[in-house]
CSV table of C-alpha atoms in Angstrom, one decimal:
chain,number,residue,atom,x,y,z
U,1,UNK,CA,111.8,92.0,23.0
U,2,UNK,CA,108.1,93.0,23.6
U,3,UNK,CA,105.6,91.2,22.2
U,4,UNK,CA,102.6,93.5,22.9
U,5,UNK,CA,101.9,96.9,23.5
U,6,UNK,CA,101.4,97.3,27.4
U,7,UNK,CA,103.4,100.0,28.5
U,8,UNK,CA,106.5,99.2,30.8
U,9,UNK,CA,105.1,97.9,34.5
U,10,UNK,CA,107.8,100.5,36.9
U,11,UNK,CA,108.2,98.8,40.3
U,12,UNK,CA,109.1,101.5,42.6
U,13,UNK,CA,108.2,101.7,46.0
U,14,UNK,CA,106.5,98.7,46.9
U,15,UNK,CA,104.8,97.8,49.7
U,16,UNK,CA,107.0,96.2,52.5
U,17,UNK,CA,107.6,92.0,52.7
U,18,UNK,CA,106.3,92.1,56.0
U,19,UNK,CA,103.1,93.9,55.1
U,20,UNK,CA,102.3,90.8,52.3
U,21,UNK,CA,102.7,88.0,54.6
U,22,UNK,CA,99.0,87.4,56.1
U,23,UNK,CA,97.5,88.5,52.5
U,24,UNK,CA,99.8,85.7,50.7
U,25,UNK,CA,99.3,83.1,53.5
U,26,UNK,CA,95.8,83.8,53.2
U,27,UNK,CA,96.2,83.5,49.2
U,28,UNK,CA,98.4,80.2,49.6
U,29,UNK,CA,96.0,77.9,51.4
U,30,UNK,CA,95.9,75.6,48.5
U,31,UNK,CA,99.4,75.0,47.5
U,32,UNK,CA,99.4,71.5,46.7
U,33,UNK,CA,102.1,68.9,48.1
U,34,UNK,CA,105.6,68.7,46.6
U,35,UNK,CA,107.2,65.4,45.8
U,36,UNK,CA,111.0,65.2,47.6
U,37,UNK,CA,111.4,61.2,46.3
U,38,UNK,CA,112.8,60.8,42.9
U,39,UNK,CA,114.8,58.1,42.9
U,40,UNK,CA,118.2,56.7,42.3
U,41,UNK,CA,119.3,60.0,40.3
U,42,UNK,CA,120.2,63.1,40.8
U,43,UNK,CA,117.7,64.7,39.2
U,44,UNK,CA,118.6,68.7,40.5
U,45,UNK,CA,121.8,68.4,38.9
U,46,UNK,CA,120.3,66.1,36.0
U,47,UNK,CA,117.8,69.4,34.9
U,48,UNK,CA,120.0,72.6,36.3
U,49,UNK,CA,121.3,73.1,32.8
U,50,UNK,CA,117.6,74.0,32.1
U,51,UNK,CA,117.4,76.3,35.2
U,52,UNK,CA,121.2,77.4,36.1
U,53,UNK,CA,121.1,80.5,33.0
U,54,UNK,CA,124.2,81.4,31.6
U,55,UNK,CA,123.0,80.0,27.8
U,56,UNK,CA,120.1,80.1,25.8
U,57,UNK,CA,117.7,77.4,27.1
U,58,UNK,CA,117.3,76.0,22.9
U,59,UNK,CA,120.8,76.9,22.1
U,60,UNK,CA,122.1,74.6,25.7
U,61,UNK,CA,119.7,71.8,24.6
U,62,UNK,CA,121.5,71.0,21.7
U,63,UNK,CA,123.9,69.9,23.5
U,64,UNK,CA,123.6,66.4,23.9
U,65,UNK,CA,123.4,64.3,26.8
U,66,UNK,CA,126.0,62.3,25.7
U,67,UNK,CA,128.4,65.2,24.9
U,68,UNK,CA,127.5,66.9,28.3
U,69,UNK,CA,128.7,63.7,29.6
U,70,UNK,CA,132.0,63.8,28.1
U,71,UNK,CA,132.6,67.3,29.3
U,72,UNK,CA,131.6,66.1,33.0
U,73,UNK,CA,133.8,63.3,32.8
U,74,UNK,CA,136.5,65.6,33.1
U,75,UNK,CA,137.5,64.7,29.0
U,76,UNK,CA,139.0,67.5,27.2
U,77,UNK,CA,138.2,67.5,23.7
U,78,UNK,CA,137.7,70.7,22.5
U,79,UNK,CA,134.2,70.7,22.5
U,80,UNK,CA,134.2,74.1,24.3
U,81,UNK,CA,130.3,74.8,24.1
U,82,UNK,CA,129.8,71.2,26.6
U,83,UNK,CA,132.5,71.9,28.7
U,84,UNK,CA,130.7,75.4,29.6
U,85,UNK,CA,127.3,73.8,30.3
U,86,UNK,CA,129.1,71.1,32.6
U,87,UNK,CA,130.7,74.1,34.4
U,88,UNK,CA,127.5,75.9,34.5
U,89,UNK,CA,125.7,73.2,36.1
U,90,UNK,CA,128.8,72.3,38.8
U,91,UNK,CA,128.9,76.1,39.6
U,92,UNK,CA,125.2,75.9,40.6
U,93,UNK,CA,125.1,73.0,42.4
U,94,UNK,CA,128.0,74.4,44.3
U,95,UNK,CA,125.6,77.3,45.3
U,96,UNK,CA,122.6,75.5,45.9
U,97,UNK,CA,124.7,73.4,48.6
U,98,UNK,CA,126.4,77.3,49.8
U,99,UNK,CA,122.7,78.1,50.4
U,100,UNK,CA,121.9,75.1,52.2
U,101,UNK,CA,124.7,75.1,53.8
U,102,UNK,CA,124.9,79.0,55.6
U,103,UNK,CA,122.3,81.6,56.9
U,104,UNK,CA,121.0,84.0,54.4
U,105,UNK,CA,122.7,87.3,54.1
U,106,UNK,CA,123.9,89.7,51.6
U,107,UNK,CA,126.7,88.6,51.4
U,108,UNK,CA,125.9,85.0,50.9
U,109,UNK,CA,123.7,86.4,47.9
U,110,UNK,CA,126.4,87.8,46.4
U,111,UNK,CA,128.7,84.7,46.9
U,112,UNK,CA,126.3,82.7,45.0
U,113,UNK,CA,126.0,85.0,42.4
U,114,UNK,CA,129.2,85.5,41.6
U,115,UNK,CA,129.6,81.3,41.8
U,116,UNK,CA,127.0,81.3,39.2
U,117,UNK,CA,127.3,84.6,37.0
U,118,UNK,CA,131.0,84.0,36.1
U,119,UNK,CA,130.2,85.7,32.6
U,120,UNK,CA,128.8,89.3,34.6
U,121,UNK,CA,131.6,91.8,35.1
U,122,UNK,CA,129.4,93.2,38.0
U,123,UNK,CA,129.0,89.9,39.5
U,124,UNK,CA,128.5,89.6,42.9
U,125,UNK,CA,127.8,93.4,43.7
U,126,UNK,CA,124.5,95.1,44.1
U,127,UNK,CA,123.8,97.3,41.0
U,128,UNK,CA,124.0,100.9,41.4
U,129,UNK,CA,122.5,101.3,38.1
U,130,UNK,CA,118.6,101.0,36.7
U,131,UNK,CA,118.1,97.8,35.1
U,132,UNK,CA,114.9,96.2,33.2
U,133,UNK,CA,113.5,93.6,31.7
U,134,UNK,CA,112.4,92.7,28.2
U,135,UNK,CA,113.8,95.0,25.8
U,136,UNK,CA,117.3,96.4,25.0
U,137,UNK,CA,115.8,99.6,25.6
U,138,UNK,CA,114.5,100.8,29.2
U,139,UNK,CA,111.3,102.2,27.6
U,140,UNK,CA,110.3,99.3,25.2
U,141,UNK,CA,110.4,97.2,28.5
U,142,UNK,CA,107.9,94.7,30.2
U,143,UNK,CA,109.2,95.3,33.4
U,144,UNK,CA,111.2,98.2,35.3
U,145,UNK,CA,112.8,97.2,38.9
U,146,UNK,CA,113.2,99.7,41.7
U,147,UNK,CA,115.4,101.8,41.1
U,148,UNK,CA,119.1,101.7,42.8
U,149,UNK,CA,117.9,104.0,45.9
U,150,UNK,CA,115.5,101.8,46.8
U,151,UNK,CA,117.3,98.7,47.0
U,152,UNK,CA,119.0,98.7,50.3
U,153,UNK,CA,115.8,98.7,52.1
U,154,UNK,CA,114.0,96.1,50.3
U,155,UNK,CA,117.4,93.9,50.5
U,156,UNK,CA,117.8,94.7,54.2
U,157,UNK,CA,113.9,93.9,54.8
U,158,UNK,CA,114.3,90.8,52.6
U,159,UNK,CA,117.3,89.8,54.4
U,160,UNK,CA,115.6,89.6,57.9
U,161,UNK,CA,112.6,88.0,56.4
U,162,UNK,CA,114.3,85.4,55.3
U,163,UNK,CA,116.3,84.7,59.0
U,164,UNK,CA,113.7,85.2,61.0
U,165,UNK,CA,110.2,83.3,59.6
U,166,UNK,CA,110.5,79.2,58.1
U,167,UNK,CA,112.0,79.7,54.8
U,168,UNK,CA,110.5,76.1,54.4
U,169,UNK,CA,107.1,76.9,54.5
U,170,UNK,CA,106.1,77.2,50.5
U,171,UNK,CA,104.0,80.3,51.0
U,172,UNK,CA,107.1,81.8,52.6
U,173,UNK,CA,109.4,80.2,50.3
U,174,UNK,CA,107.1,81.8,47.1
U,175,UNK,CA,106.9,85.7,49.1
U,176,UNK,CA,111.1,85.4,49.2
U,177,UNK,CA,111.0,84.5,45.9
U,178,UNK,CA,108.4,86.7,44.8
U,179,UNK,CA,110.4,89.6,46.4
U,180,UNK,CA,113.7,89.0,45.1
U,181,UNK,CA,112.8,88.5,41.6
U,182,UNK,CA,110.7,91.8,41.1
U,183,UNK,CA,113.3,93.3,43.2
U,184,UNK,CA,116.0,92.6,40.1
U,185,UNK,CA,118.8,93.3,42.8
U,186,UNK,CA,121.6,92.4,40.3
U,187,UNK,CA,122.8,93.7,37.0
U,188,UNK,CA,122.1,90.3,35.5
U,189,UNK,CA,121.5,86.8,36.5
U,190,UNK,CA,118.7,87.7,38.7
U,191,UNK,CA,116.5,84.5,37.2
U,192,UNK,CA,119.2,82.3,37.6
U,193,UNK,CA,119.6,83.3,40.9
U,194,UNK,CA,115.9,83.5,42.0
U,195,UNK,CA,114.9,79.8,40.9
U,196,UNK,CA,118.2,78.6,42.8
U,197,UNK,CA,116.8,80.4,45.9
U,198,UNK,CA,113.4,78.9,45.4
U,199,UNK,CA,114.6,75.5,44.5
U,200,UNK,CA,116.7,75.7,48.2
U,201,UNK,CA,114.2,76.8,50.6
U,202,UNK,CA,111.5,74.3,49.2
U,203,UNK,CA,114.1,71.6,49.7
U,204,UNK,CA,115.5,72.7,52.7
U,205,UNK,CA,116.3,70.4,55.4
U,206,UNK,CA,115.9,67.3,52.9
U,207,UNK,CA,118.1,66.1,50.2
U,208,UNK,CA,118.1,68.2,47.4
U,209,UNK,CA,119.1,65.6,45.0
U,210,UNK,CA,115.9,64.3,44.9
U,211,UNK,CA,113.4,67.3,44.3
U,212,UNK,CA,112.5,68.5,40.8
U,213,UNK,CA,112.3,72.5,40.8
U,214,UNK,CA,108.9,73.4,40.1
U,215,UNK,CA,110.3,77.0,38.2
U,216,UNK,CA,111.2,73.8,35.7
U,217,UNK,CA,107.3,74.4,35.1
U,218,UNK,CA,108.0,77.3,33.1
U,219,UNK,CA,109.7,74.7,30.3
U,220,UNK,CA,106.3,74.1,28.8
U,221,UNK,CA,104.2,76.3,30.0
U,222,UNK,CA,105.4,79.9,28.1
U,223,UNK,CA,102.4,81.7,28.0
U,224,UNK,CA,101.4,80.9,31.6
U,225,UNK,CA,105.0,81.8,33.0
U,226,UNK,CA,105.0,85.2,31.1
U,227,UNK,CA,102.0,86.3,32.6
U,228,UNK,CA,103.3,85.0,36.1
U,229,UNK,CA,106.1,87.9,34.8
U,230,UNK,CA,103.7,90.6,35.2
U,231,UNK,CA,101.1,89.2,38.0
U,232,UNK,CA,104.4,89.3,40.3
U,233,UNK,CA,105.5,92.6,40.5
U,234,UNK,CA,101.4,93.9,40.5
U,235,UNK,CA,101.0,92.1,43.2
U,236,UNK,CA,103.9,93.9,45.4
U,237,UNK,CA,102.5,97.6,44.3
U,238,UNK,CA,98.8,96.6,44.8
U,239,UNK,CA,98.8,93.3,47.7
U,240,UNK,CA,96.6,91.3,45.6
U,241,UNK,CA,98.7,87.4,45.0
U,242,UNK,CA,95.5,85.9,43.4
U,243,UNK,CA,96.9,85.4,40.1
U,244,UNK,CA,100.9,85.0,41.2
U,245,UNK,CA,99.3,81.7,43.7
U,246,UNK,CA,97.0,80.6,40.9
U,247,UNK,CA,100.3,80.3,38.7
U,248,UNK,CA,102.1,78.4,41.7
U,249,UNK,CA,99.3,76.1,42.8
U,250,UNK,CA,99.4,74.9,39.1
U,251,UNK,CA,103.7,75.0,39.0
U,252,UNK,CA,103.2,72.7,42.7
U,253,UNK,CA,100.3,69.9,41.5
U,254,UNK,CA,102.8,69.7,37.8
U,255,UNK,CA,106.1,69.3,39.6
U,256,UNK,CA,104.3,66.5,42.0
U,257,UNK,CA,102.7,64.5,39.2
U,258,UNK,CA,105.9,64.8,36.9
U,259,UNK,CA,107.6,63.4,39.6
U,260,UNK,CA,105.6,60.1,40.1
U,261,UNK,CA,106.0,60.1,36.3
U,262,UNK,CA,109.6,60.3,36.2
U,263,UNK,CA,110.1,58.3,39.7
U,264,UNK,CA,107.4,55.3,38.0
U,265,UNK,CA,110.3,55.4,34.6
U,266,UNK,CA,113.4,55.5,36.8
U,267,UNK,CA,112.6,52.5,39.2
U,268,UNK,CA,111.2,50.7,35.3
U,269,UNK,CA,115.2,51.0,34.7
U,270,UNK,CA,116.5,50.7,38.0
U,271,UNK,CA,114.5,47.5,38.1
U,272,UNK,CA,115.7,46.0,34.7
U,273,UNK,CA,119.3,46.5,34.8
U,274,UNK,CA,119.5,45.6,38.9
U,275,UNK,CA,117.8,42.1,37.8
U,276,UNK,CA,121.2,41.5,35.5
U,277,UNK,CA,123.1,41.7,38.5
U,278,UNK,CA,121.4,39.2,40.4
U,279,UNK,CA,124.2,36.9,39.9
U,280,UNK,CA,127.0,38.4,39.5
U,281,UNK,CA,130.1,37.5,42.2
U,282,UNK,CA,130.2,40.8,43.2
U,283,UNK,CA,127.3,42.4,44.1
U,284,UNK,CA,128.4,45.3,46.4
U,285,UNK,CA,130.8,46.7,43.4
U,286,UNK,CA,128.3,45.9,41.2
U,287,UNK,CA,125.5,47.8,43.2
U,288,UNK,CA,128.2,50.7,43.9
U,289,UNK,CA,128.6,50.8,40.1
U,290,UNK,CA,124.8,50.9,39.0
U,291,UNK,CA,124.3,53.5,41.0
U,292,UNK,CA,126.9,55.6,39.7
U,293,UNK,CA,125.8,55.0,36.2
U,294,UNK,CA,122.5,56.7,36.9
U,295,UNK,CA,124.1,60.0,37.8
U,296,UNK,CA,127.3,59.4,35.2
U,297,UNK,CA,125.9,56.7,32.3
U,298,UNK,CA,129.2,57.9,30.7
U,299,UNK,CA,132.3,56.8,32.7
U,300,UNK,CA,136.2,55.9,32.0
U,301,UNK,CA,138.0,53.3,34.4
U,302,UNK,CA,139.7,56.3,36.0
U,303,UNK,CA,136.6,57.1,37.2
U,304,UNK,CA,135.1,53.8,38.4
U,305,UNK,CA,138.8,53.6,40.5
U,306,UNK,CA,138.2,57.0,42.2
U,307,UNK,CA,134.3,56.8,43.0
U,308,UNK,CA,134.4,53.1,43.6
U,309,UNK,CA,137.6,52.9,45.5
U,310,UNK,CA,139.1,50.4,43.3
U,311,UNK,CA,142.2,49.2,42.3
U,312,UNK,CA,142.6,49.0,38.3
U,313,UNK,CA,142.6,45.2,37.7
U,314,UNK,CA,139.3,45.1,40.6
U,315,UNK,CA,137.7,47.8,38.2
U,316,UNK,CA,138.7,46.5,34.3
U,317,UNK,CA,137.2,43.6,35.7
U,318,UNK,CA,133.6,45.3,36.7
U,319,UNK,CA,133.7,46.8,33.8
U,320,UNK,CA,134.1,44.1,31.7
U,321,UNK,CA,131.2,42.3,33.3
U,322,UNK,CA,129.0,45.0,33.0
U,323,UNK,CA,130.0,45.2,29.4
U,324,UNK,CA,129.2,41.0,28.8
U,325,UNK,CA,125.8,41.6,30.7
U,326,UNK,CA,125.0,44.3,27.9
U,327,UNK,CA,124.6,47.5,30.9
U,328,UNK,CA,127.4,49.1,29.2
U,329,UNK,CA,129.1,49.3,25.6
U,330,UNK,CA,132.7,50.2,25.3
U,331,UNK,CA,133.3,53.4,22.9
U,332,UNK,CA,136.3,54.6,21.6
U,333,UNK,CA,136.3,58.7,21.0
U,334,UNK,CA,137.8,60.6,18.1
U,335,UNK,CA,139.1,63.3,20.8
U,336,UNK,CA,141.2,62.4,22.3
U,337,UNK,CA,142.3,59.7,20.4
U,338,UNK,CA,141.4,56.1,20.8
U,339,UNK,CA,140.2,57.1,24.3
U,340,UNK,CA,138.1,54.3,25.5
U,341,UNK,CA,135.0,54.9,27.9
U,342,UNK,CA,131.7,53.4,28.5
U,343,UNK,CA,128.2,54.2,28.1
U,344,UNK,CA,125.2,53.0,29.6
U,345,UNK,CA,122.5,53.7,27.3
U,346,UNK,CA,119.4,52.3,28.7
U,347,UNK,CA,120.5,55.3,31.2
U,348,UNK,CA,120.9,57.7,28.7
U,349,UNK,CA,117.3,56.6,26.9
U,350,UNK,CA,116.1,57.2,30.0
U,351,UNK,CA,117.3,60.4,30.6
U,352,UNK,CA,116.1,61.5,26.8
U,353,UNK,CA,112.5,60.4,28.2
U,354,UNK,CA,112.7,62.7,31.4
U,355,UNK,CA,113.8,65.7,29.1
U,356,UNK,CA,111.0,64.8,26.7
U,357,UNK,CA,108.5,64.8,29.6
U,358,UNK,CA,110.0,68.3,30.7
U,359,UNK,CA,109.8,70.0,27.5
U,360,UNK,CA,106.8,68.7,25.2
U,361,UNK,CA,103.4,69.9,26.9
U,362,UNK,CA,101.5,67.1,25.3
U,363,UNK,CA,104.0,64.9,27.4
U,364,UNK,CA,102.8,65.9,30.9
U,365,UNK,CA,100.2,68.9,31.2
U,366,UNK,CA,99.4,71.1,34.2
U,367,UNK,CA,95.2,69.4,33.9
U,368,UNK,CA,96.7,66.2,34.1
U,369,UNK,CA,99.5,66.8,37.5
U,370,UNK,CA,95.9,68.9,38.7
U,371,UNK,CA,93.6,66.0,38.0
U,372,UNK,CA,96.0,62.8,39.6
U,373,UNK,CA,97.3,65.6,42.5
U,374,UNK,CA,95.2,68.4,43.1
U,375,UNK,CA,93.2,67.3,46.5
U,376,UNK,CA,97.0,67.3,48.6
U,377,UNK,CA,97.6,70.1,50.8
U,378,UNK,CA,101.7,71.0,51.0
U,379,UNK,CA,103.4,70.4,54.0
């Protein structure tokens, strides 16, 4: 729904990808650095709930972390709403490794769309139809894409943009990005779609189980993220980027001073529960374990036996060390009945502070990433 009076912005006939790219290079000087080092947890598939679409962002969150958990341990019990959002998030990370993975096409587009619109009865096809954004109604929109004629050229010139320049280089990266969002080249899912392609090429060729998505920016900063809405598509009909890099630059120096944040209160943890461990008999399992609990602080012992490689008596006996040492407490769940699992919840406090530092702007502001970050140049 619109919030103000301005009149729908109609994209139609843009100017080409290829014509933007000295004005946004020019533009993009001074993108600061991106941090590629959280560590210990996988922190892309700890925060693609917030980014892989397919719910409402407040509606998903509460969801627990400890209920999501449940649902990704593979334990059916009935709560239908978890087990969507733990499907959501594996169907994206599925993508994000497809894009990795292959060279850009159109038909790798629509692969990964339909991998992460399973809800969309016109997933994975190009819409032949006008769509829009903001409204239920085309003329009480914000925004109005180019319409279905258009779209096979600016796909087609997208497409070869992508293959032929570095896709790694962020102002490159931001002009894909930039392109395909306006563009609006499916029915629906096209935001979903567009942060997974960003989050890919800036992590590209480096493990993207370490990098926080800076579109996870847009979290707590509303206001600024709903002007980026309209400074994007402006900028394709009149070549001026000023305000769509001034929104990025700010996206960039947050992401890389969240990170330290986050990295500084993971290794904190890491740290204290490693130390526990510092004399236990066996300290490769035990190691082997740790780390698993920082991606899966909820686990069952069929679990531990199929990531650890461990026969059943080798892994009740982990388990029950970790359980003396007070890393994890023993639970038994009401569905299914008198299942027993294990939760680490110094992991699961932790994880609670990360989504805290996401979500409250008091937390972790854009001034404060700019101030501790903002002389680094990206590379």
């Amino acid at each position: 729904m619109k919030s103000d009076n301005r009149k729908p912005l109609i994209i139609s006939n843009p100017l080409s990808i290829d014509a933007q790219v000295h004005s946004f290079e020019s533009a993009a000087t001074g993108l600061p650095a991106l941090n590629f080092a959280i560590p210990h947890i996988n922190i892309a598939r700890l925060t693609a709930r917030y980014i892989s679409g397919g719910s409402a962002l407040k509606q998903g969150r509460e969801v627990s972390r400890k209920r999501l958990s449940i649902a990704q341990a593979g334990i059916q019990n009935g709560d239908t709403y978890a087990h969507t959002i733990a499907t959501q998030i594996e169907r994206f990370e599925l993508a994000l490794k497809l894009c990795a993975q292959k060279e850009m096409s159109v038909e790798l587009l629509c692969d990964m769309h339909t991998l992460i619109t399973p809800e969309d009865n016109s997933r994975g096809r190009i819409r032949e139809h006008q769509n829009w954004v903001g409204a239920d109604k085309i003329e009480n929109a914000t925004v109005v894409p180019p319409p279905p004629a258009e779209l096979n050229k600016l796909i087609s010139e997208w497409e070869a943009f992508v293959k032929h320049e570095d896709i790694t280089k962020p102002a490159n990266a931001l002009l894909a990005f930039s392109y395909f969002i306006a563009s609006h080249p499916f029915a629906d899912g096209n935001g979903r779609l567009s942060r997974l392609l960003l989050t890919s090429f800036l992590s590209s060729k480096r493990e993207f189980s370490s990098f926080l998505s800076p579109t996870l920016y847009r979290l707590n900063h509303f206001e600024q993220s709903r002007e980026e809405l309209f400074a994007t598509p402006r900028a394709l009909i009149g070549g001026s980027w000023n305000d769509v890099i001034s929104y990025w630059e700010r996206a960039f120096a947050w992401q890389n001073g969240i990170s330290q944040v986050i990295s500084e209160r993971i290794n904190s943890v890491w740290l204290a529960l490693s130390s526990q461990l510092a004399l236990y008999c066996q300290p490769v399992n035990a190691i082997a374990l740790l780390k698993l609990l920082f991606d899966y602080p909820l686990v069952t012992l069929e679990m531990i036996c199929k990531h650890l490689k461990l026969r059943v008596s080798d892994a009740n006996e982990l388990l029950t060390s970790f359980c003396d040492l007070g890393i994890l407490k023993c639970l038994k769940l009401k569905q299914p009945a008198q299942m027993i699992v294990f939760s680490c919840e110094k992991v699961f406090e932790l994880w609670a502070k990360i989504d805290d530092l996401l979500f409250d702007p008091a937390s972790f502001t854009a001034e404060r990433a700019i101030a501790e970050v903002g002389g680094h140049q990206a590379v």
